[in-house]
Short mmCIF file of C-alpha atoms in Angstrom, two decimals:
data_model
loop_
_atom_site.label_atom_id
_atom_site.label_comp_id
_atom_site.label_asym_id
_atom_site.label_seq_id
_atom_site.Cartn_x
_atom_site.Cartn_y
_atom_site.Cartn_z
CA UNK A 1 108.90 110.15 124.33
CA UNK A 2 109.80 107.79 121.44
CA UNK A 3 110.75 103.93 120.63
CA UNK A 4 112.02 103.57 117.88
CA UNK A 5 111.93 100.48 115.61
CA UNK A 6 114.56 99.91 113.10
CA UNK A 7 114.91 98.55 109.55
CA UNK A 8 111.38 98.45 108.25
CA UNK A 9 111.57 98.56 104.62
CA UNK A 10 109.17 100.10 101.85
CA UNK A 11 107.63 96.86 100.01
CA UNK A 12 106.64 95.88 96.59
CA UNK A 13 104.09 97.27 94.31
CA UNK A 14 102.25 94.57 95.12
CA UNK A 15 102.05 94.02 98.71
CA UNK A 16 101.98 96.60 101.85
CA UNK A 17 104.12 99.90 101.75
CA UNK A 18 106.60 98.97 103.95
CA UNK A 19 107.34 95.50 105.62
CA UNK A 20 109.54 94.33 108.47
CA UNK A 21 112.93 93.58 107.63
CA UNK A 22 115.01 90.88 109.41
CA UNK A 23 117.13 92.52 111.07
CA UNK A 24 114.50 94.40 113.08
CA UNK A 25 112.51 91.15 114.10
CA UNK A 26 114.93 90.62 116.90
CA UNK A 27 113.54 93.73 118.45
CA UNK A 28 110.19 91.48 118.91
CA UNK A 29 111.92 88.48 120.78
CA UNK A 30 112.01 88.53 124.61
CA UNK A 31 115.19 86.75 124.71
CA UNK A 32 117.14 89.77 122.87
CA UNK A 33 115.76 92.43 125.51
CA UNK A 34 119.66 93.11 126.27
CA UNK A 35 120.78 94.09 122.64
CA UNK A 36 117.84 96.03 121.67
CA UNK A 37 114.42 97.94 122.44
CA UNK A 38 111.65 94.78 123.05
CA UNK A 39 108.62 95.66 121.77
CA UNK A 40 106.17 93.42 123.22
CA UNK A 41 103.86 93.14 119.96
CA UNK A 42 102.89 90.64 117.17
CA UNK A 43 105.09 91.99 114.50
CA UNK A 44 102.35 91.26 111.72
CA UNK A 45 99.60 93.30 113.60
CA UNK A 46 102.08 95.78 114.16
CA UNK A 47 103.01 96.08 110.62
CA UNK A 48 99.54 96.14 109.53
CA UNK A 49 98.72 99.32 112.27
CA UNK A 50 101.61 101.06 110.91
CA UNK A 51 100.95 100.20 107.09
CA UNK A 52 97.19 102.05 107.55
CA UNK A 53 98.92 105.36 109.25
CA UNK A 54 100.74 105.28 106.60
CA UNK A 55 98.29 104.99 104.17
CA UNK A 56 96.01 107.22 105.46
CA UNK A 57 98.32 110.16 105.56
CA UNK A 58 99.06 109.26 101.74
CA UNK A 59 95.50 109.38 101.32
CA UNK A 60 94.84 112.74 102.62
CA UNK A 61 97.73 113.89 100.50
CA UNK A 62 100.63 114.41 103.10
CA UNK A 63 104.05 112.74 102.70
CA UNK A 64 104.44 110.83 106.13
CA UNK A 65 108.03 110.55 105.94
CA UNK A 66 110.54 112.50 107.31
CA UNK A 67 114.18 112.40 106.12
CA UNK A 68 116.73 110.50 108.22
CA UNK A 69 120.75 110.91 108.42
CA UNK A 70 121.32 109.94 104.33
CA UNK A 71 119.30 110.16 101.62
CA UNK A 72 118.32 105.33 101.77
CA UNK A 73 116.66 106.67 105.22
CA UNK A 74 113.51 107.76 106.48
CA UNK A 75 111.37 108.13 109.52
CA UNK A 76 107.53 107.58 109.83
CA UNK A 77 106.31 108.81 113.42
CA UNK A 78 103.32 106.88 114.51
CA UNK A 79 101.21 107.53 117.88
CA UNK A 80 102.40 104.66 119.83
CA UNK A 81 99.82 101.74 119.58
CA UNK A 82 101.58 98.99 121.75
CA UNK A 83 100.59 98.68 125.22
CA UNK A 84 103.59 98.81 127.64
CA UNK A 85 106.39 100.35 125.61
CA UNK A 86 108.31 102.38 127.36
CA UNK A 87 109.72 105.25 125.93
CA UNK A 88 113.83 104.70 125.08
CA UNK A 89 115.12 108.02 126.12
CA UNK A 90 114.77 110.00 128.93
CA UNK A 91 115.15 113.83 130.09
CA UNK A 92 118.03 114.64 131.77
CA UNK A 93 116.98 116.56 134.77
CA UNK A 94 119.04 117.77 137.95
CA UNK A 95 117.60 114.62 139.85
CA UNK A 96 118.87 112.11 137.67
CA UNK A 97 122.07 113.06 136.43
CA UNK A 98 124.18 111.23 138.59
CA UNK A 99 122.57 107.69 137.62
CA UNK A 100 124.04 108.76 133.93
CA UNK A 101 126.81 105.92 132.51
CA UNK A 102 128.58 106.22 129.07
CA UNK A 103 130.57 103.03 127.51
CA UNK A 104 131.75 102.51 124.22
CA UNK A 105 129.20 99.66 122.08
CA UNK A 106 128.54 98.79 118.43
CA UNK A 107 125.49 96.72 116.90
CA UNK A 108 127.78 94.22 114.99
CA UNK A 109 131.50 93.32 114.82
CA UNK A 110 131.89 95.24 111.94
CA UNK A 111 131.12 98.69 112.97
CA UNK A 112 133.54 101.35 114.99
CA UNK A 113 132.06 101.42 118.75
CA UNK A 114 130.82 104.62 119.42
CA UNK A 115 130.82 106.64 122.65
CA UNK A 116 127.09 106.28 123.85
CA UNK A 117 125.57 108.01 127.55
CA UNK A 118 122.57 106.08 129.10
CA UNK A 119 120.31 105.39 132.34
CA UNK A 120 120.45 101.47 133.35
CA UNK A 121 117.02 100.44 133.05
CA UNK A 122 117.28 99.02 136.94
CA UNK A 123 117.89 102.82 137.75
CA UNK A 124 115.06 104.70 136.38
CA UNK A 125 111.70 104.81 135.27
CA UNK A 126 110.47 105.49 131.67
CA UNK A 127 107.12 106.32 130.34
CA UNK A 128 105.19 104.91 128.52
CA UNK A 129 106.31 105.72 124.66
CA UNK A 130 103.73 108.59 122.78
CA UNK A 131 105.17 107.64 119.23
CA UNK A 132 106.92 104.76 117.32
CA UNK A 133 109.61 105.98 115.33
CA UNK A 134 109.77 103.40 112.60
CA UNK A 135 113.12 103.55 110.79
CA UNK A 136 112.69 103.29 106.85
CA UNK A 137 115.33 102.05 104.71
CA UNK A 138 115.47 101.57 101.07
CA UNK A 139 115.35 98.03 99.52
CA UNK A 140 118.71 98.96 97.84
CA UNK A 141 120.59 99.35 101.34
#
């Protein structure tokens, strides 16, 4: 399974690749658990675990991102290094189908909700996550 983490953003010449934007320190505060994935890390360390995958596939010549739904985005899949992250999807198998609930949400006032399906958390079990997805956007977005 994956987590994903949004808004990380590729950084100056002069500092890391890519550094956490704003918008996706929220998913590192306890108190926001009900708006978005917690991932119960230091940000920083985080950042810095991510910033040597990163590197190293650059290194060894590979391009370690993956395009994403428009040309500002791209993904960077990273084995999963935080302890207790549960993966943020789950199979949908003959046994769980029934705990399945759909509602209509948005991230902001200013977007269109969108028709979304999901488990409550109090009704299943996820495993732990195998990769980070960490969502790259362009400074210019």
């Amino acid at each position: 399974g994956y987590c994903s983490m949004a808004s990380a953003q590729q950084g100056l010449d002069s500092g890391p690749a890519l550094v956490l934007d704003a918008f996706a320190t929220r998913q590192f505060d306890p108190a926001q658990k009900h708006r978005c994935t917690h991932i119960p890390a230091d940000p920083d360390h985080l950042m810095s675990v991510i910033n040597e995958a990163y590197e190293e596939r650059v290194k060894n010549g590979e391009d370690p991102l993956q395009e994403g739904y428009a040309p500002f985005c791209k993904h960077l899949f990273v084995p999963n290094p935080v302890s207790g992250l549960a993966a943020n999807e789950l199979e949908i198998t003959q046994e769980n189908e029934h705990l399945i609930r759909s509602r209509y949400s948005a991230r902001t006032d200013k977007e269109l909700p969108v028709l979304s399906r999901y488990f409550p958390r109090s009704s299943v079990t996820a495993p732990q996550a195998a990769f980070l997805d960490v969502i790259l956007y362009s400074r210019e977005q």
